[in-house]
């Protein structure tokens, strides 16, 4: 393909006044004195006599000024204060109004109308240049220059986090809301520039369709994309990133790594320094890059949040302090049988004297070792499980006695995690970690509970590492869990999913098969097994697994989509149509539910959230394929046009749509243009060249069709559809012997192919005559 760079001049659009607000404000300030600048796109300004919608972001005072600018087509000074309403132009079209707040009421009265109008023309041209400089020509996305400015907008000039709300910032709402800086690495593996460009462009197109509508997506170069997720905390960002990772895995991108840096917070929150950034955006970007580097070391599909790297002492599965560990080692030295209890006060407190009060309550019979102002390890020598549980029950009873009430308030409760030694092949040094994992396990049951360390505890700890993107540690936890609980299906599922994310399907598949031997109706095992079979090229087994899952849950979006897709590929078009119609209905249900719940923050929320454009596009694509296979060309075209609308970079939809335009005689030029557009997006697909050849064949351009088929078969010499079409092309060119060779190649691949058998019989009969 020819390297496609988008060097066309970028025209201003209404959305630009949100995307480039920070840069546009700075540009205005360089030409006119002002304290602040806001923008009113004219598509938000109702005509005279019509009311402003209740949910409009436009201030009423600004509305009057914008309407005057529209009417007079020149700058307007406010009579009520030091405001100037400056028109922003797209050639002769009034696109927006910049609202400037001056230092005093006389600052704009001293300038003439003609001079201000000239300034507005110059500023409008500068806006267009700012936009041009902010767009990456290879992908059409915003570039690193704009990303840097967006990060800087999180801080003021002194490097402190902004605390005031400013509705004119380029972010959806001010940086006083939680945010996360996200870097996504999808480095291309091809060995030449053309294929690398195709890979990056495909990645950019998919990401833009998936998440680009929720926050501006940037291409930073070298296969790295960047964006900022607003209005979600670090834990939500990790869940969204994990969903994104799985979506990219299923789209067969070879390696994906995601690094997350929790954004700055107001230092006044909780009276503490809440943000990890103490300087400016450069450090925030460095933190995200460090997280990305860590994710890269974790496997082909991995993520990492800087929050998990920043302070290991605050990790939910942290090890005891070195001091506590050393005294515990002395305590259990020479002991063959003991219980280790980790007590934690459920209520957070700033009170002092915790260690003295706990020691007084427990007494001298059992050694106590304190971790912090809420936690303490208690060593119970020679205690078995029931003895440890009984001891904790007695401890809680003492809290209610007069002596206990004198030490702690009446509402104080304690939770406990218990590790027992010996425990299979676990070493003594693993017992403190075991007690903490049991304590994390007991959180599921609420405060004032206790739990003994077991396989479920390790499932929970594995999930913590998995959600952080640390797959290697997650795998270790799940495997240890299966040692304690070999029949635990949840552990098998969890371990299999982690192996799949590491591309170790040969280990994942037996685990899922074993889980189904224990419970043949486990939905998640069937679904995950189907995906694993697909990843290893076992389509038949994948379909069987999906069909079994469908019998258990016939309303799961991913299942409906994947099985419908496989039915299309297997030419089981009626079954595909039925599933995909239901899938589309599920999407509409998701959309209605999202309308009730409000807008999602990342586009990657769980099912029941706002449907993603890319999902709607994929459903429409395969539904179009099903209708085409059933001979309903009109309905197929409707669906494929919808697919191209939701995802203009959908190569498959463009190709099939082009063929249908030619078949239905809706415009030969349009048909060929659609196929060539698909090839420009990805010229490495044999199916795209075959589709172009089919359109050329229908246009009776047989020589061009032959050349396109040569390229299709060069990319995939076993493409049966291309071989059959090549046979027909050679027949039209009067080269029957070469046509026979094409059909014979088909029969070597599929001895029962009816079309090839009929063609060979016809051509050999023709030769005998």
PDB file of N, CA, C and O in Angstrom, residues 551-601:
ATOM      1  N   UNK A 551     -27.142 -22.756  26.015  1.00  0.00           N
ATOM      2  CA  UNK A 551     -28.247 -23.491  26.639  1.00  0.00           C
ATOM      3  C   UNK A 551     -28.408 -23.104  28.110  1.00  0.00           C
ATOM      4  O   UNK A 551     -29.478 -23.295  28.693  1.00  0.00           O
ATOM      5  N   UNK A 552     -27.359 -22.528  28.703  1.00  0.00           N
ATOM      6  CA  UNK A 552     -27.411 -22.127  30.114  1.00  0.00           C
ATOM      7  C   UNK A 552     -27.820 -20.665  30.248  1.00  0.00           C
ATOM      8  O   UNK A 552     -28.621 -20.307  31.108  1.00  0.00           O
ATOM      9  N   UNK A 553     -27.252 -19.804  29.395  1.00  0.00           N
ATOM     10  CA  UNK A 553     -27.561 -18.360  29.428  1.00  0.00           C
ATOM     11  C   UNK A 553     -27.659 -17.873  27.994  1.00  0.00           C
ATOM     12  O   UNK A 553     -26.645 -17.737  27.304  1.00  0.00           O
ATOM     13  N   UNK A 554     -28.886 -17.588  27.547  1.00  0.00           N
ATOM     14  CA  UNK A 554     -29.090 -17.187  26.156  1.00  0.00           C
ATOM     15  C   UNK A 554     -29.205 -15.674  25.996  1.00  0.00           C
ATOM     16  O   UNK A 554     -29.719 -15.188  24.991  1.00  0.00           O
ATOM     17  N   UNK A 555     -28.715 -14.911  26.998  1.00  0.00           N
ATOM     18  CA  UNK A 555     -28.813 -13.452  26.924  1.00  0.00           C
ATOM     19  C   UNK A 555     -27.476 -12.772  27.191  1.00  0.00           C
ATOM     20  O   UNK A 555     -27.427 -11.580  27.471  1.00  0.00           O
ATOM     21  N   UNK A 556     -26.382 -13.518  27.110  1.00  0.00           N
ATOM     22  CA  UNK A 556     -25.047 -12.977  27.371  1.00  0.00           C
ATOM     23  C   UNK A 556     -24.516 -12.367  26.074  1.00  0.00           C
ATOM     24  O   UNK A 556     -24.374 -13.052  25.064  1.00  0.00           O
ATOM     25  N   UNK A 557     -24.195 -11.063  26.113  1.00  0.00           N
ATOM     26  CA  UNK A 557     -23.857 -10.343  24.881  1.00  0.00           C
ATOM     27  C   UNK A 557     -22.677 -10.965  24.146  1.00  0.00           C
ATOM     28  O   UNK A 557     -22.738 -11.240  22.945  1.00  0.00           O
ATOM     29  N   UNK A 558     -21.560 -11.157  24.839  1.00  0.00           N
ATOM     30  CA  UNK A 558     -20.361 -11.699  24.180  1.00  0.00           C
ATOM     31  C   UNK A 558     -20.624 -13.062  23.560  1.00  0.00           C
ATOM     32  O   UNK A 558     -20.115 -13.372  22.482  1.00  0.00           O
ATOM     33  N   UNK A 559     -21.385 -13.886  24.256  1.00  0.00           N
ATOM     34  CA  UNK A 559     -21.687 -15.224  23.750  1.00  0.00           C
ATOM     35  C   UNK A 559     -22.540 -15.143  22.484  1.00  0.00           C
ATOM     36  O   UNK A 559     -22.254 -15.816  21.485  1.00  0.00           O
ATOM     37  N   UNK A 560     -23.584 -14.326  22.505  1.00  0.00           N
ATOM     38  CA  UNK A 560     -24.436 -14.177  21.325  1.00  0.00           C
ATOM     39  C   UNK A 560     -23.630 -13.687  20.133  1.00  0.00           C
ATOM     40  O   UNK A 560     -23.779 -14.183  19.003  1.00  0.00           O
ATOM     41  N   UNK A 561     -22.755 -12.713  20.381  1.00  0.00           N
ATOM     42  CA  UNK A 561     -21.951 -12.153  19.291  1.00  0.00           C
ATOM     43  C   UNK A 561     -20.964 -13.179  18.741  1.00  0.00           C
ATOM     44  O   UNK A 561     -20.863 -13.369  17.518  1.00  0.00           O
ATOM     45  N   UNK A 562     -20.241 -13.855  19.624  1.00  0.00           N
ATOM     46  CA  UNK A 562     -19.215 -14.789  19.159  1.00  0.00           C
ATOM     47  C   UNK A 562     -19.819 -15.989  18.437  1.00  0.00           C
ATOM     48  O   UNK A 562     -19.314 -16.414  17.394  1.00  0.00           O
ATOM     49  N   UNK A 563     -20.904 -16.530  18.973  1.00  0.00           N
ATOM     50  CA  UNK A 563     -21.517 -17.683  18.318  1.00  0.00           C
ATOM     51  C   UNK A 563     -22.163 -17.264  16.998  1.00  0.00           C
ATOM     52  O   UNK A 563     -22.075 -17.993  16.001  1.00  0.00           O
ATOM     53  N   UNK A 564     -22.797 -16.097  16.976  1.00  0.00           N
ATOM     54  CA  UNK A 564     -23.346 -15.590  15.726  1.00  0.00           C
ATOM     55  C   UNK A 564     -22.268 -15.390  14.675  1.00  0.00           C
ATOM     56  O   UNK A 564     -22.457 -15.716  13.490  1.00  0.00           O
ATOM     57  N   UNK A 565     -21.121 -14.890  15.100  1.00  0.00           N
ATOM     58  CA  UNK A 565     -19.986 -14.703  14.184  1.00  0.00           C
ATOM     59  C   UNK A 565     -19.525 -16.047  13.624  1.00  0.00           C
ATOM     60  O   UNK A 565     -19.295 -16.178  12.409  1.00  0.00           O
ATOM     61  N   UNK A 566     -19.381 -17.044  14.484  1.00  0.00           N
ATOM     62  CA  UNK A 566     -18.904 -18.348  14.016  1.00  0.00           C
ATOM     63  C   UNK A 566     -19.915 -18.999  13.066  1.00  0.00           C
ATOM     64  O   UNK A 566     -19.529 -19.631  12.084  1.00  0.00           O
ATOM     65  N   UNK A 567     -21.206 -18.848  13.354  1.00  0.00           N
ATOM     66  CA  UNK A 567     -22.217 -19.379  12.437  1.00  0.00           C
ATOM     67  C   UNK A 567     -22.094 -18.727  11.058  1.00  0.00           C
ATOM     68  O   UNK A 567     -22.261 -19.392  10.031  1.00  0.00           O
ATOM     69  N   UNK A 568     -21.811 -17.416  11.028  1.00  0.00           N
ATOM     70  CA  UNK A 568     -21.610 -16.737   9.741  1.00  0.00           C
ATOM     71  C   UNK A 568     -20.437 -17.348   8.984  1.00  0.00           C
ATOM     72  O   UNK A 568     -20.532 -17.633   7.783  1.00  0.00           O
ATOM     73  N   UNK A 569     -19.333 -17.550   9.689  1.00  0.00           N
ATOM     74  CA  UNK A 569     -18.133 -18.086   9.042  1.00  0.00           C
ATOM     75  C   UNK A 569     -18.352 -19.523   8.568  1.00  0.00           C
ATOM     76  O   UNK A 569     -17.722 -19.953   7.597  1.00  0.00           O
ATOM     77  N   UNK A 570     -19.250 -20.244   9.249  1.00  0.00           N
ATOM     78  CA  UNK A 570     -19.565 -21.620   8.854  1.00  0.00           C
ATOM     79  C   UNK A 570     -20.731 -21.684   7.862  1.00  0.00           C
ATOM     80  O   UNK A 570     -21.184 -22.782   7.516  1.00  0.00           O
ATOM     81  N   UNK A 571     -21.207 -20.510   7.437  1.00  0.00           N
ATOM     82  CA  UNK A 571     -22.315 -20.388   6.482  1.00  0.00           C
ATOM     83  C   UNK A 571     -23.615 -20.994   7.013  1.00  0.00           C
ATOM     84  O   UNK A 571     -24.470 -21.440   6.256  1.00  0.00           O
ATOM     85  N   UNK A 572     -23.780 -20.960   8.328  1.00  0.00           N
ATOM     86  CA  UNK A 572     -25.045 -21.343   8.958  1.00  0.00           C
ATOM     87  C   UNK A 572     -25.827 -20.050   9.190  1.00  0.00           C
ATOM     88  O   UNK A 572     -26.019 -19.577  10.301  1.00  0.00           O
ATOM     89  N   UNK A 573     -26.260 -19.451   8.082  1.00  0.00           N
ATOM     90  CA  UNK A 573     -26.708 -18.065   8.096  1.00  0.00           C
ATOM     91  C   UNK A 573     -28.024 -17.857   8.846  1.00  0.00           C
ATOM     92  O   UNK A 573     -28.203 -16.829   9.503  1.00  0.00           O
ATOM     93  N   UNK A 574     -28.946 -18.787   8.773  1.00  0.00           N
ATOM     94  CA  UNK A 574     -30.224 -18.600   9.461  1.00  0.00           C
ATOM     95  C   UNK A 574     -30.018 -18.617  10.975  1.00  0.00           C
ATOM     96  O   UNK A 574     -30.585 -17.797  11.707  1.00  0.00           O
ATOM     97  N   UNK A 575     -29.186 -19.536  11.467  1.00  0.00           N
ATOM     98  CA  UNK A 575     -28.887 -19.575  12.897  1.00  0.00           C
ATOM     99  C   UNK A 575     -28.140 -18.311  13.323  1.00  0.00           C
ATOM    100  O   UNK A 575     -28.383 -17.764  14.406  1.00  0.00           O
ATOM    101  N   UNK A 576     -27.226 -17.850  12.439  1.00  0.00           N
ATOM    102  CA  UNK A 576     -26.485 -16.625  12.735  1.00  0.00           C
ATOM    103  C   UNK A 576     -27.437 -15.438  12.837  1.00  0.00           C
ATOM    104  O   UNK A 576     -27.335 -14.609  13.756  1.00  0.00           O
ATOM    105  N   UNK A 577     -28.361 -15.329  11.875  1.00  0.00           N
ATOM    106  CA  UNK A 577     -29.307 -14.209  11.876  1.00  0.00           C
ATOM    107  C   UNK A 577     -30.125 -14.182  13.171  1.00  0.00           C
ATOM    108  O   UNK A 577     -30.288 -13.132  13.796  1.00  0.00           O
ATOM    109  N   UNK A 578     -30.611 -15.349  13.572  1.00  0.00           N
ATOM    110  CA  UNK A 578     -31.438 -15.418  14.773  1.00  0.00           C
ATOM    111  C   UNK A 578     -30.672 -14.926  16.007  1.00  0.00           C
ATOM    112  O   UNK A 578     -31.168 -14.127  16.800  1.00  0.00           O
ATOM    113  N   UNK A 579     -29.426 -15.394  16.167  1.00  0.00           N
ATOM    114  CA  UNK A 579     -28.633 -14.989  17.330  1.00  0.00           C
ATOM    115  C   UNK A 579     -28.274 -13.515  17.285  1.00  0.00           C
ATOM    116  O   UNK A 579     -28.322 -12.811  18.304  1.00  0.00           O
ATOM    117  N   UNK A 580     -27.914 -13.016  16.108  1.00  0.00           N
ATOM    118  CA  UNK A 580     -27.449 -11.637  15.999  1.00  0.00           C
ATOM    119  C   UNK A 580     -28.589 -10.639  16.138  1.00  0.00           C
ATOM    120  O   UNK A 580     -28.374  -9.519  16.622  1.00  0.00           O
ATOM    121  N   UNK A 581     -29.784 -11.002  15.732  1.00  0.00           N
ATOM    122  CA  UNK A 581     -30.949 -10.145  15.978  1.00  0.00           C
ATOM    123  C   UNK A 581     -31.168 -10.016  17.488  1.00  0.00           C
ATOM    124  O   UNK A 581     -31.429  -8.928  18.012  1.00  0.00           O
ATOM    125  N   UNK A 582     -31.047 -11.135  18.208  1.00  0.00           N
ATOM    126  CA  UNK A 582     -31.153 -11.086  19.671  1.00  0.00           C
ATOM    127  C   UNK A 582     -30.018 -10.268  20.276  1.00  0.00           C
ATOM    128  O   UNK A 582     -30.215  -9.529  21.253  1.00  0.00           O
ATOM    129  N   UNK A 583     -28.838 -10.397  19.694  1.00  0.00           N
ATOM    130  CA  UNK A 583     -27.670  -9.649  20.160  1.00  0.00           C
ATOM    131  C   UNK A 583     -27.907  -8.145  19.999  1.00  0.00           C
ATOM    132  O   UNK A 583     -27.594  -7.348  20.889  1.00  0.00           O
ATOM    133  N   UNK A 584     -28.485  -7.772  18.874  1.00  0.00           N
ATOM    134  CA  UNK A 584     -28.784  -6.363  18.627  1.00  0.00           C
ATOM    135  C   UNK A 584     -29.824  -5.858  19.618  1.00  0.00           C
ATOM    136  O   UNK A 584     -29.743  -4.730  20.126  1.00  0.00           O
ATOM    137  N   UNK A 585     -30.806  -6.706  19.918  1.00  0.00           N
ATOM    138  CA  UNK A 585     -31.797  -6.352  20.923  1.00  0.00           C
ATOM    139  C   UNK A 585     -31.168  -6.160  22.289  1.00  0.00           C
ATOM    140  O   UNK A 585     -31.560  -5.271  23.058  1.00  0.00           O
ATOM    141  N   UNK A 586     -30.172  -6.990  22.599  1.00  0.00           N
ATOM    142  CA  UNK A 586     -29.448  -6.845  23.876  1.00  0.00           C
ATOM    143  C   UNK A 586     -28.736  -5.498  23.926  1.00  0.00           C
ATOM    144  O   UNK A 586     -28.723  -4.837  24.969  1.00  0.00           O
ATOM    145  N   UNK A 587     -28.171  -5.072  22.806  1.00  0.00           N
ATOM    146  CA  UNK A 587     -27.502  -3.775  22.746  1.00  0.00           C
ATOM    147  C   UNK A 587     -28.485  -2.645  23.000  1.00  0.00           C
ATOM    148  O   UNK A 587     -28.171  -1.682  23.704  1.00  0.00           O
ATOM    149  N   UNK A 588     -29.664  -2.738  22.412  1.00  0.00           N
ATOM    150  CA  UNK A 588     -30.668  -1.696  22.621  1.00  0.00           C
ATOM    151  C   UNK A 588     -31.077  -1.647  24.088  1.00  0.00           C
ATOM    152  O   UNK A 588     -31.280  -0.565  24.649  1.00  0.00           O
ATOM    153  N   UNK A 589     -31.181  -2.815  24.703  1.00  0.00           N
ATOM    154  CA  UNK A 589     -31.487  -2.854  26.122  1.00  0.00           C
ATOM    155  C   UNK A 589     -30.395  -2.198  26.952  1.00  0.00           C
ATOM    156  O   UNK A 589     -30.669  -1.477  27.919  1.00  0.00           O
ATOM    157  N   UNK A 590     -29.152  -2.430  26.569  1.00  0.00           N
ATOM    158  CA  UNK A 590     -28.024  -1.801  27.256  1.00  0.00           C
ATOM    159  C   UNK A 590     -28.090  -0.285  27.117  1.00  0.00           C
ATOM    160  O   UNK A 590     -27.803   0.468  28.050  1.00  0.00           O
ATOM    161  N   UNK A 591     -28.484   0.169  25.922  1.00  0.00           N
ATOM    162  CA  UNK A 591     -28.555   1.613  25.671  1.00  0.00           C
ATOM    163  C   UNK A 591     -29.625   2.263  26.539  1.00  0.00           C
ATOM    164  O   UNK A 591     -29.425   3.332  27.116  1.00  0.00           O
ATOM    165  N   UNK A 592     -30.783   1.605  26.642  1.00  0.00           N
ATOM    166  CA  UNK A 592     -31.861   2.141  27.465  1.00  0.00           C
ATOM    167  C   UNK A 592     -31.450   2.185  28.936  1.00  0.00           C
ATOM    168  O   UNK A 592     -31.719   3.146  29.650  1.00  0.00           O
ATOM    169  N   UNK A 593     -30.777   1.125  29.369  1.00  0.00           N
ATOM    170  CA  UNK A 593     -30.334   1.076  30.765  1.00  0.00           C
ATOM    171  C   UNK A 593     -29.303   2.154  31.038  1.00  0.00           C
ATOM    172  O   UNK A 593     -29.315   2.793  32.090  1.00  0.00           O
ATOM    173  N   UNK A 594     -28.412   2.381  30.055  1.00  0.00           N
ATOM    174  CA  UNK A 594     -27.400   3.427  30.220  1.00  0.00           C
ATOM    175  C   UNK A 594     -28.058   4.791  30.315  1.00  0.00           C
ATOM    176  O   UNK A 594     -27.599   5.669  31.042  1.00  0.00           O
ATOM    177  N   UNK A 595     -29.145   4.988  29.562  1.00  0.00           N
ATOM    178  CA  UNK A 595     -29.860   6.251  29.632  1.00  0.00           C
ATOM    179  C   UNK A 595     -30.414   6.507  31.021  1.00  0.00           C
ATOM    180  O   UNK A 595     -30.471   7.652  31.474  1.00  0.00           O
ATOM    181  N   UNK A 596     -30.811   5.450  31.710  1.00  0.00           N
ATOM    182  CA  UNK A 596     -31.325   5.601  33.069  1.00  0.00           C
ATOM    183  C   UNK A 596     -30.202   5.832  34.073  1.00  0.00           C
ATOM    184  O   UNK A 596     -30.368   6.547  35.050  1.00  0.00           O
ATOM    185  N   UNK A 597     -29.045   5.223  33.796  1.00  0.00           N
ATOM    186  CA  UNK A 597     -27.937   5.302  34.757  1.00  0.00           C
ATOM    187  C   UNK A 597     -27.046   6.506  34.521  1.00  0.00           C
ATOM    188  O   UNK A 597     -26.278   6.893  35.380  1.00  0.00           O
ATOM    189  N   UNK A 598     -27.116   7.091  33.329  1.00  0.00           N
ATOM    190  CA  UNK A 598     -26.237   8.205  32.995  1.00  0.00           C
ATOM    191  C   UNK A 598     -25.062   7.742  32.172  1.00  0.00           C
ATOM    192  O   UNK A 598     -24.810   6.558  31.992  1.00  0.00           O
ATOM    193  N   UNK A 599     -24.284   8.693  31.672  1.00  0.00           N
ATOM    194  CA  UNK A 599     -23.174   8.417  30.758  1.00  0.00           C
ATOM    195  C   UNK A 599     -22.071   7.645  31.451  1.00  0.00           C
ATOM    196  O   UNK A 599     -21.764   7.876  32.617  1.00  0.00           O
ATOM    197  N   UNK A 600     -21.458   6.677  30.766  1.00  0.00           N
ATOM    198  CA  UNK A 600     -20.302   5.975  31.317  1.00  0.00           C
ATOM    199  C   UNK A 600     -19.063   6.825  31.143  1.00  0.00           C
ATOM    200  O   UNK A 600     -19.033   7.761  30.363  1.00  0.00           O
ATOM    201  N   UNK A 601     -18.022   6.497  31.863  1.00  0.00           N
ATOM    202  CA  UNK A 601     -16.842   7.350  31.907  1.00  0.00           C
ATOM    203  C   UNK A 601     -15.738   6.917  30.966  1.00  0.00           C
ATOM    204  O   UNK A 601     -14.889   7.713  30.611  1.00  0.00           O
TER     205      UNK A 601
END
